[in-house]
GROMACS .gro file of C-alpha atoms in nm:
model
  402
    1UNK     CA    1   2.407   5.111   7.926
    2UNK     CA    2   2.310   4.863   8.193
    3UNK     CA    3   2.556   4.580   8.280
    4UNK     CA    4   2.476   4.298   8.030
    5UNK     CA    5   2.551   4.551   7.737
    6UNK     CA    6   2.815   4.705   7.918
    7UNK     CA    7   2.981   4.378   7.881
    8UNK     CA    8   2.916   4.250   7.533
    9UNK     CA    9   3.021   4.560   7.425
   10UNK     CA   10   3.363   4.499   7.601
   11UNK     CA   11   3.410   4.131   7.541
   12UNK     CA   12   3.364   4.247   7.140
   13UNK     CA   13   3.685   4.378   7.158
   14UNK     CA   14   4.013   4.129   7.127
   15UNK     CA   15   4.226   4.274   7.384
   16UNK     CA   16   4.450   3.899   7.410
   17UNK     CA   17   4.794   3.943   7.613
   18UNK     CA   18   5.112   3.804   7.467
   19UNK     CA   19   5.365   3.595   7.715
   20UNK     CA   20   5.623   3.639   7.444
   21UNK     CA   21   5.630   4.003   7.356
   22UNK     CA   22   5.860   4.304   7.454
   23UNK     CA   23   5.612   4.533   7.420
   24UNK     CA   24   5.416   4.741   7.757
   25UNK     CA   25   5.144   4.657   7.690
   26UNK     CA   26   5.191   4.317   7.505
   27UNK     CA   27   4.953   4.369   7.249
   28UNK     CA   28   4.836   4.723   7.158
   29UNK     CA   29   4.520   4.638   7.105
   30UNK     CA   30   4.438   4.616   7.458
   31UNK     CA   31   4.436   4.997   7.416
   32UNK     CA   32   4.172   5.000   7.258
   33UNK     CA   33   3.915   4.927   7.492
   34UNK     CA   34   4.150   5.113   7.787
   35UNK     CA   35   4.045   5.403   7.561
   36UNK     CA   36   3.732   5.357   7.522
   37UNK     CA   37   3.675   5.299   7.917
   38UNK     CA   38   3.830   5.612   7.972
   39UNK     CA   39   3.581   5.806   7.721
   40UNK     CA   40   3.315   5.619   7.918
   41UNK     CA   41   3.440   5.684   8.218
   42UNK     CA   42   3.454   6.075   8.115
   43UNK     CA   43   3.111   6.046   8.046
   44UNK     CA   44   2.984   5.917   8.338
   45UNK     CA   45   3.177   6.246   8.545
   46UNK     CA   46   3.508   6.079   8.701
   47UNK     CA   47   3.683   6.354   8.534
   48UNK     CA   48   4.046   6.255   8.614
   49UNK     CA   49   3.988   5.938   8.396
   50UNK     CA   50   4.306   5.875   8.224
   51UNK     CA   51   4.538   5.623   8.015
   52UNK     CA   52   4.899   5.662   8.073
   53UNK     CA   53   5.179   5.525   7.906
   54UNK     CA   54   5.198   5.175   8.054
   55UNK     CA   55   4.832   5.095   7.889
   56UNK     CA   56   4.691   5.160   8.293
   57UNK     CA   57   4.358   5.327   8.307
   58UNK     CA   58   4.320   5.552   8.623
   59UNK     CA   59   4.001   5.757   8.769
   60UNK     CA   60   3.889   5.869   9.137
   61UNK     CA   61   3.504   5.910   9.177
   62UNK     CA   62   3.491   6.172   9.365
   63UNK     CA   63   3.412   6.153   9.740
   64UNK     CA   64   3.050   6.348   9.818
   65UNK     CA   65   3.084   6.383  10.209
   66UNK     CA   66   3.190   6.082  10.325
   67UNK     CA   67   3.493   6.045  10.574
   68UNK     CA   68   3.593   5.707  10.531
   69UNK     CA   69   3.894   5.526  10.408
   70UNK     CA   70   3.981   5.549  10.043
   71UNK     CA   71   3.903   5.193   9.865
   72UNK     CA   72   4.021   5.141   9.526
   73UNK     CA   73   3.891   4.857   9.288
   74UNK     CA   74   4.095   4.715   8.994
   75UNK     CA   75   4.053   4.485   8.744
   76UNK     CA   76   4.222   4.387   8.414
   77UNK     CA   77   4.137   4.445   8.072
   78UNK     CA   78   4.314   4.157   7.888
   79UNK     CA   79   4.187   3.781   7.808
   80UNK     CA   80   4.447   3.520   7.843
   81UNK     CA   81   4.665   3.371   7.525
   82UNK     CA   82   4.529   2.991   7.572
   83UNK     CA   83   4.235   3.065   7.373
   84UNK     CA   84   4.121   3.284   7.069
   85UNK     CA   85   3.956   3.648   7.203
   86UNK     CA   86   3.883   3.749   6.890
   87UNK     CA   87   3.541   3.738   6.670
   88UNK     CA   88   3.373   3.641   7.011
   89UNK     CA   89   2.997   3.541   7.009
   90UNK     CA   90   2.814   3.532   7.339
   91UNK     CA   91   2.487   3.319   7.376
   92UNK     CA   92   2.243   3.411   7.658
   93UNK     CA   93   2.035   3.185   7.833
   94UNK     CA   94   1.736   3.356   8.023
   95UNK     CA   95   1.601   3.180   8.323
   96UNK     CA   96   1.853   2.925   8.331
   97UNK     CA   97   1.667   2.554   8.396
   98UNK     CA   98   1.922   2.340   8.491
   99UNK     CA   99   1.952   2.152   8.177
  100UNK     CA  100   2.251   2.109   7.956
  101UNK     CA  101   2.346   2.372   7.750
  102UNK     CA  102   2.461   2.353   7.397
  103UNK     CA  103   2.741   2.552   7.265
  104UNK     CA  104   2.840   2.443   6.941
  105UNK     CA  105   2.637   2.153   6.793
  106UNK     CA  106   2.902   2.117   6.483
  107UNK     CA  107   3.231   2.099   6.729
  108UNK     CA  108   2.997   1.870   6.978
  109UNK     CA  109   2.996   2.113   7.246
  110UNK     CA  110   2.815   2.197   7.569
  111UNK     CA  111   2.812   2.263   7.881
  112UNK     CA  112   2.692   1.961   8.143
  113UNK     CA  113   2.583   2.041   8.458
  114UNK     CA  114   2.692   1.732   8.580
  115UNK     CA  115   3.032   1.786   8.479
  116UNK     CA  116   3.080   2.154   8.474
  117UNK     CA  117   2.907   2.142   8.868
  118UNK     CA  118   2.875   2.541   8.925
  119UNK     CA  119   2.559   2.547   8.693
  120UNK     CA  120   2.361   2.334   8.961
  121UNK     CA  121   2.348   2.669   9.159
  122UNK     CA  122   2.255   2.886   8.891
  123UNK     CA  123   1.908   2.756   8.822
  124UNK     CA  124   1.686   3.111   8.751
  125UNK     CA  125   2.008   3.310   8.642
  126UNK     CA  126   2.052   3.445   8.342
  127UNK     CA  127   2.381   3.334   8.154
  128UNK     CA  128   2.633   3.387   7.908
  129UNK     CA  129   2.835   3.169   7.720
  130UNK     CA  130   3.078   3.115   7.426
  131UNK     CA  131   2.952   2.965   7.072
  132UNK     CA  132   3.219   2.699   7.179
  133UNK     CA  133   3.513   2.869   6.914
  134UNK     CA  134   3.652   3.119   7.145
  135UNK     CA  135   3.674   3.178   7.508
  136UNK     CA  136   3.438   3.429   7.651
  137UNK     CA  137   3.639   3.681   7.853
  138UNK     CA  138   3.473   3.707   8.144
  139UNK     CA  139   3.816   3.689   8.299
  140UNK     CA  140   3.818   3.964   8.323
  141UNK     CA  141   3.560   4.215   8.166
  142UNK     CA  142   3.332   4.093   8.385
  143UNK     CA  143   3.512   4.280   8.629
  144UNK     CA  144   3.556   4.617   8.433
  145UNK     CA  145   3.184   4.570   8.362
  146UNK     CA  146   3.076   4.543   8.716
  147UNK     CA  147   3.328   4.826   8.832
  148UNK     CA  148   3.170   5.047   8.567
  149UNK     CA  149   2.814   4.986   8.656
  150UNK     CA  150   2.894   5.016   8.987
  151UNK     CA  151   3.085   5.376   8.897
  152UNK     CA  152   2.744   5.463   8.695
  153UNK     CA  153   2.525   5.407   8.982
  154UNK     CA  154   2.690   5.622   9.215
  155UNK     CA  155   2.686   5.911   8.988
  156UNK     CA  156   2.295   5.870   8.945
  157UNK     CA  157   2.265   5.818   9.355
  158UNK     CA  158   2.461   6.127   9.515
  159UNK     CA  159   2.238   6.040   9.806
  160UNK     CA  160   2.501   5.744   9.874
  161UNK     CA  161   2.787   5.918  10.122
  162UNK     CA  162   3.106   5.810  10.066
  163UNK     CA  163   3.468   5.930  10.097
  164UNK     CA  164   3.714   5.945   9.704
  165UNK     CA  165   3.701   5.601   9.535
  166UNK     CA  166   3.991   5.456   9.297
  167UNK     CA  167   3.963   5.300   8.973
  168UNK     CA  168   4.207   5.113   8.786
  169UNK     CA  169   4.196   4.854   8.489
  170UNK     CA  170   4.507   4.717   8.407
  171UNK     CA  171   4.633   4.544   8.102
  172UNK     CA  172   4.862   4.187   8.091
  173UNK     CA  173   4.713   4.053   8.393
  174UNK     CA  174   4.699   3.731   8.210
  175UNK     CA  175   5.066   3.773   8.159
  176UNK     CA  176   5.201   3.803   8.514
  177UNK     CA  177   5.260   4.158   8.444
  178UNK     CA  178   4.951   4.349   8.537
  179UNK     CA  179   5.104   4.524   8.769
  180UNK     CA  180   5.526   4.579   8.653
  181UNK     CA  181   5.427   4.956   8.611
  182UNK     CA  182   5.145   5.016   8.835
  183UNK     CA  183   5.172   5.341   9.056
  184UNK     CA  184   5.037   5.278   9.420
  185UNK     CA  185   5.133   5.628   9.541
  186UNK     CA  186   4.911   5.830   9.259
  187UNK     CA  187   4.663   5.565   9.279
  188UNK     CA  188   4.623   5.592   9.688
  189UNK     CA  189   4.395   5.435   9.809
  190UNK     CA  190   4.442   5.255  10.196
  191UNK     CA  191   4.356   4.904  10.010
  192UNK     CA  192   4.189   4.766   9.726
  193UNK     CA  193   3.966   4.479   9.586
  194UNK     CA  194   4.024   4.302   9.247
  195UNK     CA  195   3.697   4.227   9.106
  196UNK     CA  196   3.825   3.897   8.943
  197UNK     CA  197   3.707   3.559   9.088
  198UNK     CA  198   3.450   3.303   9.032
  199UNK     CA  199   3.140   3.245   9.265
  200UNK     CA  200   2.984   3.550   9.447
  201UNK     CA  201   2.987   3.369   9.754
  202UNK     CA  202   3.405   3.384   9.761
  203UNK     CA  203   3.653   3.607   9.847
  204UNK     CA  204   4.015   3.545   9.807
  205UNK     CA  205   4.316   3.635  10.032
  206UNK     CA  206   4.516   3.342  10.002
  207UNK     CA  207   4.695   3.273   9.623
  208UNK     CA  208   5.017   3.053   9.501
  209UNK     CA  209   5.398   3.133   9.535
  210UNK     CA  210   5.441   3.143   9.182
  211UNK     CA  211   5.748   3.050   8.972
  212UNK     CA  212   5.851   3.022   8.611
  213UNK     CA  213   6.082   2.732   8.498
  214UNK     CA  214   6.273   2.749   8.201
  215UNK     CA  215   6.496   2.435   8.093
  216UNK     CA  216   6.697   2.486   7.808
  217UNK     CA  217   6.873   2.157   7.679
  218UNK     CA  218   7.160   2.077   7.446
  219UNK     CA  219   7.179   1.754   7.271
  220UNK     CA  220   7.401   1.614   7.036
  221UNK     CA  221   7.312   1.579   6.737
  222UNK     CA  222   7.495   1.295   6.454
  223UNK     CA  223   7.310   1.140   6.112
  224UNK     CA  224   7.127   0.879   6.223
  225UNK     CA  225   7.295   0.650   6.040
  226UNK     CA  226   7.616   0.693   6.238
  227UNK     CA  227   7.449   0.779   6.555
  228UNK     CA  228   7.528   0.420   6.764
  229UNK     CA  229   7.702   0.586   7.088
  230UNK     CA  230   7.736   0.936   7.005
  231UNK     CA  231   7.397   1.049   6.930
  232UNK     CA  232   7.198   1.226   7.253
  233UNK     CA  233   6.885   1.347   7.165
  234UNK     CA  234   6.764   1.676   7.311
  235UNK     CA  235   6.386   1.536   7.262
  236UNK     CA  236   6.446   1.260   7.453
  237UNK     CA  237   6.655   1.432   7.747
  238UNK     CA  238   6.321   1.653   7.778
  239UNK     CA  239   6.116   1.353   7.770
  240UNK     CA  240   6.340   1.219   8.034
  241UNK     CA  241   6.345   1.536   8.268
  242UNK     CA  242   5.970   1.537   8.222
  243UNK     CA  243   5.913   1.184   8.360
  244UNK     CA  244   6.166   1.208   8.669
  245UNK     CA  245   5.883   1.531   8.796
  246UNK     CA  246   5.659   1.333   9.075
  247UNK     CA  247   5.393   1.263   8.901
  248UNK     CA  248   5.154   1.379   9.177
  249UNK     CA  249   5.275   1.707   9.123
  250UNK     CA  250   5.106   1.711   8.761
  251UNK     CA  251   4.796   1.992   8.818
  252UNK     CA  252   4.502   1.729   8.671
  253UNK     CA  253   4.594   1.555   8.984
  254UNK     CA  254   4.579   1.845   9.241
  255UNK     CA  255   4.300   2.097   9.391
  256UNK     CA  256   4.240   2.275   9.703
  257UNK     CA  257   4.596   2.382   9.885
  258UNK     CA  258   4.770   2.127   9.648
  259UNK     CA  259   5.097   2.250   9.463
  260UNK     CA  260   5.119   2.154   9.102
  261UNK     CA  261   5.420   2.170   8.845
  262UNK     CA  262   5.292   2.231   8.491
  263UNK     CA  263   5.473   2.184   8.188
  264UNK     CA  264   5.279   2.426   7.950
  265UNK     CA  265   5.539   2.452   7.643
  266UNK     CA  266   5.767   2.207   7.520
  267UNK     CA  267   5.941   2.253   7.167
  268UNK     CA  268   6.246   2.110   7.021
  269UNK     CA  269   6.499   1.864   6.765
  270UNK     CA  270   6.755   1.674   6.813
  271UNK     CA  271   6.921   1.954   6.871
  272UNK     CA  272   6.766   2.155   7.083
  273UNK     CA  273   6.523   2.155   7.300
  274UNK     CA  274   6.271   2.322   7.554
  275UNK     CA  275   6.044   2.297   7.807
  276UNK     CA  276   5.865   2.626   8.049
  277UNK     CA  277   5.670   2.520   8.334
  278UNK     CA  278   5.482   2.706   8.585
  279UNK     CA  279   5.520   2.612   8.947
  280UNK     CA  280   5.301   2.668   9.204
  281UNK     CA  281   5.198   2.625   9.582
  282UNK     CA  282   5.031   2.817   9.824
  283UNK     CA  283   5.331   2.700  10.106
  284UNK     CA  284   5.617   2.877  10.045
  285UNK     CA  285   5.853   2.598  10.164
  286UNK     CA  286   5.687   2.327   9.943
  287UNK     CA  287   5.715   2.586   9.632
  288UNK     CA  288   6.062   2.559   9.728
  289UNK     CA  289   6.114   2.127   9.755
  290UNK     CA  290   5.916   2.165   9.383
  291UNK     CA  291   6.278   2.405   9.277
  292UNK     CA  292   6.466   2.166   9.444
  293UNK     CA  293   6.342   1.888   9.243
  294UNK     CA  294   6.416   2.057   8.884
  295UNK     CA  295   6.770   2.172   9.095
  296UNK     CA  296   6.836   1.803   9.157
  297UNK     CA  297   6.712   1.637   8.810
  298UNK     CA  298   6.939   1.923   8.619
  299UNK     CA  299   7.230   1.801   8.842
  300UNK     CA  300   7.165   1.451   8.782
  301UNK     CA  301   7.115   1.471   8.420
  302UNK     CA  302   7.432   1.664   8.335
  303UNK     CA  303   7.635   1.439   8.576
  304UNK     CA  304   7.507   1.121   8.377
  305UNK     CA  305   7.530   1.212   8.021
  306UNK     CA  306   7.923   1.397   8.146
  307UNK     CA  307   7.839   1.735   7.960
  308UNK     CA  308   7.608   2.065   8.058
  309UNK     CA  309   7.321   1.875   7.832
  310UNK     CA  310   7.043   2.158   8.074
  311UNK     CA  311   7.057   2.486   8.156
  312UNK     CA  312   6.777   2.568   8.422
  313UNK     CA  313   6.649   2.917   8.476
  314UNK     CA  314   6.395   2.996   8.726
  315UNK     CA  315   6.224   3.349   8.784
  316UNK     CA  316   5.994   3.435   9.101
  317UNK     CA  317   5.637   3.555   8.932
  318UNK     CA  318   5.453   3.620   9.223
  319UNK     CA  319   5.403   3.541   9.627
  320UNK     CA  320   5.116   3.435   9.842
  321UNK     CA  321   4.985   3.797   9.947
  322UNK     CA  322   4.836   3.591  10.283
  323UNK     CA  323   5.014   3.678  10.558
  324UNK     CA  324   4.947   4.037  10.469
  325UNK     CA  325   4.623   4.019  10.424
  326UNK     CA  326   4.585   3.833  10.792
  327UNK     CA  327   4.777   4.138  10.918
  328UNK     CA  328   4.526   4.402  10.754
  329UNK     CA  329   4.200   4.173  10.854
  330UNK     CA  330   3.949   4.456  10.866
  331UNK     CA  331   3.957   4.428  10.499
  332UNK     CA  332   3.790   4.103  10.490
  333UNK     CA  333   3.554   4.162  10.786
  334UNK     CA  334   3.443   4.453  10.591
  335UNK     CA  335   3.391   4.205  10.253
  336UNK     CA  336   3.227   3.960  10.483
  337UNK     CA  337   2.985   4.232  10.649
  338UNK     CA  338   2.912   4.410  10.279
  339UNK     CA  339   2.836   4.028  10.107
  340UNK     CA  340   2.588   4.010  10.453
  341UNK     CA  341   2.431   4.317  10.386
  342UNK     CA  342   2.302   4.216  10.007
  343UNK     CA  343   2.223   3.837  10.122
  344UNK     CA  344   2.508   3.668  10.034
  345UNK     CA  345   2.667   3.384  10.266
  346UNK     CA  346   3.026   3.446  10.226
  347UNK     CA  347   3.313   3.196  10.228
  348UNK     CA  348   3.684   3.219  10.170
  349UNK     CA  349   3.852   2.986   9.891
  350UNK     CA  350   4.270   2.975   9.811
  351UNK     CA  351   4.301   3.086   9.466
  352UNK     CA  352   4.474   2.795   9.258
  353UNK     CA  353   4.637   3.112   9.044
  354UNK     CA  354   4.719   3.468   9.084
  355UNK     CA  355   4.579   3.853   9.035
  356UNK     CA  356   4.737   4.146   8.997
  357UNK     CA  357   4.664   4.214   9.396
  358UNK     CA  358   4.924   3.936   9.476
  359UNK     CA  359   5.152   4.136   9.345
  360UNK     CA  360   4.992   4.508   9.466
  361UNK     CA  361   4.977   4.367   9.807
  362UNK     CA  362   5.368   4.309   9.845
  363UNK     CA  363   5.372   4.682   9.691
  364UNK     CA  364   5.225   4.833   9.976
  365UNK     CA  365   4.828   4.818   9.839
  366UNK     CA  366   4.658   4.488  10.065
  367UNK     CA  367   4.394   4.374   9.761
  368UNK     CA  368   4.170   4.112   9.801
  369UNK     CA  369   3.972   3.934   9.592
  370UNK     CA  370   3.580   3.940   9.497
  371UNK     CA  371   3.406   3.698   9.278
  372UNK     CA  372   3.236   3.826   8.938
  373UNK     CA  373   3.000   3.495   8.857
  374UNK     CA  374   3.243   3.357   8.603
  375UNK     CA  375   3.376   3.017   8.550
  376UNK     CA  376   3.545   2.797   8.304
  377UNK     CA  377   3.816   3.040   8.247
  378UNK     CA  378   4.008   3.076   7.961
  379UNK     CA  379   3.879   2.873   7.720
  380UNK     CA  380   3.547   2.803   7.538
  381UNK     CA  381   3.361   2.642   7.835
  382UNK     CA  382   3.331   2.956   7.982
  383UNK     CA  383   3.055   3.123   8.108
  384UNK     CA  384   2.926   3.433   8.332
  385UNK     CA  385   2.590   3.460   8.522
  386UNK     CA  386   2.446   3.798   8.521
  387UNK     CA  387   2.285   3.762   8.779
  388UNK     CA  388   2.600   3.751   9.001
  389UNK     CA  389   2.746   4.036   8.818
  390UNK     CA  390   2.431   4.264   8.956
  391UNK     CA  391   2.486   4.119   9.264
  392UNK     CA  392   2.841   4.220   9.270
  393UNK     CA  393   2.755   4.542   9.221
  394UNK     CA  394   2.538   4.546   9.516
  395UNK     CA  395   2.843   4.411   9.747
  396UNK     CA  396   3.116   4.693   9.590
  397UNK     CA  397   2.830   4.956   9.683
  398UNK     CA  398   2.787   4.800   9.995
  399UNK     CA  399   3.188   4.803  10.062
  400UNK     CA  400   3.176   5.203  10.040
  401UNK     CA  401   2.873   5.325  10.198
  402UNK     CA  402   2.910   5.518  10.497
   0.00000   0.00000   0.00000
């Protein structure tokens, strides 16, 4: 298989995470392509391929000579819940010209280069899209597709030194719990690259302090027709805790280094009600003034209305793996010198989200990230160039050449 089929063939399967189950993994279908990795992986002669019982897919291609560190690569095998993975139906475009591209002519979708901006660049490469009813996955089997081409094409060059290289595709990424059972001591490797970013021309080192917000609120509820001074709708209390948020701090105002508080769920009666945010900011003290505020608004709101109308709980999801990363450095000068090699003028970018080597760099395994040549993420605007994914395969072979 070369890459492009490597891929369809994975993005055929639905391998969709679930925020909500109990489950490890969150859906068991994600095992199904974990086991059909491994059989490929089997077949291309990393014999220790495995799949153990957290839905993790391991494998070591084996070292032929070469003395250097040990590098893993990782990526993640599930697509995320905002959008169907199922029934999905790529559309290639050879030779890209620059033009818009139509998705879906009954839903009245396509793909502008004028507003979707990354396409300028990607006039000659070959893409792939969505039919506009699903999301692609690119996020990330363009990843395990470019790790397994890049696995293939050491196995058919021997003549390409290198020391034991780890492999590891992980499922619930899309989750926030990619990594909960990950094993950095079997896995060992010194450090690691995720191969799950956009542009080939970025690397990532610098991601969000993450947080989940949970506010639970109790109203009281009367008939409506008796309801003059006793009635306190839940509803509106969540309306109300929803408009005392800056409104700056709403993400379709932010990019760059910006921090963004995102209300993502909201149900509820009169009743009962509830709202689940994400917050986010690369600075770990302004992640904290965004707690603060949701501290300060529950304290506010109980205090006016005299009764515990919200219940706030608020769970750390991940950190900003930065300051590690800055401490391990020859990592990235060894990205930068790699993405040099194969022609590729490198920059650095803050992620506005997280991978599972946020998390695997506070564990002990620094993980940076490299791009795959998707965009448009989770939904049905996405797209992949192929062209990138080859050349990401060029800069992975490039990282472990000796």
């Amino acid at each position: 298989m070369n890459i492009e089929e490597r891929f369809l063939k994975y993005v055929s399967y639905d391998t969709q995470s679930d925020e909500y189950s109990n489950t490890t993994p969150s859906t068991l279908k994600q095992l199904d392509l974990a086991k059909e990795l491994v059989k490929e992986m089997l077949e291309i002669g990393i014999s220790d391929a495995h799949l153990d019982e957290y839905g993790i897919v391991y494998g070591t291609i084996k070292g032929n000579g070469g003395t250097g560190d040990i590098i893993g690569f990782i990526a993640h095998m599930d697509t995320s819940p905002d959008a169907s993975g199922k029934n999905i139906k790529p559309q290639k475009i050879t030779n890209y010209d620059g033009s818009i591209i139509e998705l879906n002519k009954e839903l009245g979708l396509s793909l502008n280069p004028e507003e979707f901006t990354s396409l300028k660049k990607m006039i000659g490469h070959d893409l792939i899209t969505t039919d506009g009813t699903t999301l692609l996955g690119a996020d990330d089997k363009a990843g395990v597709a470019i790790i397994m081409d890049f696995a293939n094409y050491l196995y058919q060059h021997p003549e390409i030194k290198h020391n034991d290289i780890k492999i590891a595709f992980t499922p619930d990424e899309e989750v926030g719990r990619g990594t909960d059972n990950f094993n950095v001591k079997k896995f060992n490797a010194k450090y690691a690259y995720t191969v799950d970013g956009g542009d080939i021309a970025e690397y990532n080192y610098e991601n969000f302090n993450a947080y989940s917000a949970n506010v639970e609120i109790t109203g009281k509820s009367i008939h409506p027709g008796n309801a003059k001074n006793k009635m306190i709708s839940a509803i509106n209390l969540a309306i109300e805790f929803e408009n005392m948020l800056p409104e700056e701090k709403k993400p379709y105002y932010t990019d760059g280094y910006d921090g963004f508080n995102h209300l993502h769920h909201l149900e509820g009666n009169c009743e009962k009600a509830t709202l689940e945010y994400i917050i986010r900011n690369h600075d770990l003290q302004l992640a904290k003034k965004q707690i603060a505020d949701f501290e300060r608004i529950k304290t506010y709101l109980n205090d006016k209305y005299n009764y515990e109308a919200i219940n706030l709980d608020i769970n750390e999801s991940y950190l900003n793996m930065a300051e590690i990363i800055k401490e391990n450095y020859y990592i990235i000068e060894k990205l930068q010198a790699a993405m040099k090699k194969v022609g590729i003028e490198s920059y650095a970018s803050p992620i506005r989200g997280g991978t599972d080597g946020a998390r695997l760099t506070f564990m002990g395994l620094p993980c940076p990230n490299i791009g795959t040549g998707g965009e448009n993420y989770h939904g049905p605007f996405e797209f992949v160039s192929l062209t990138m994914m080859k050349q990401a395969v060029k800069i992975i072979t490039e990282l472990v050449k000796e």
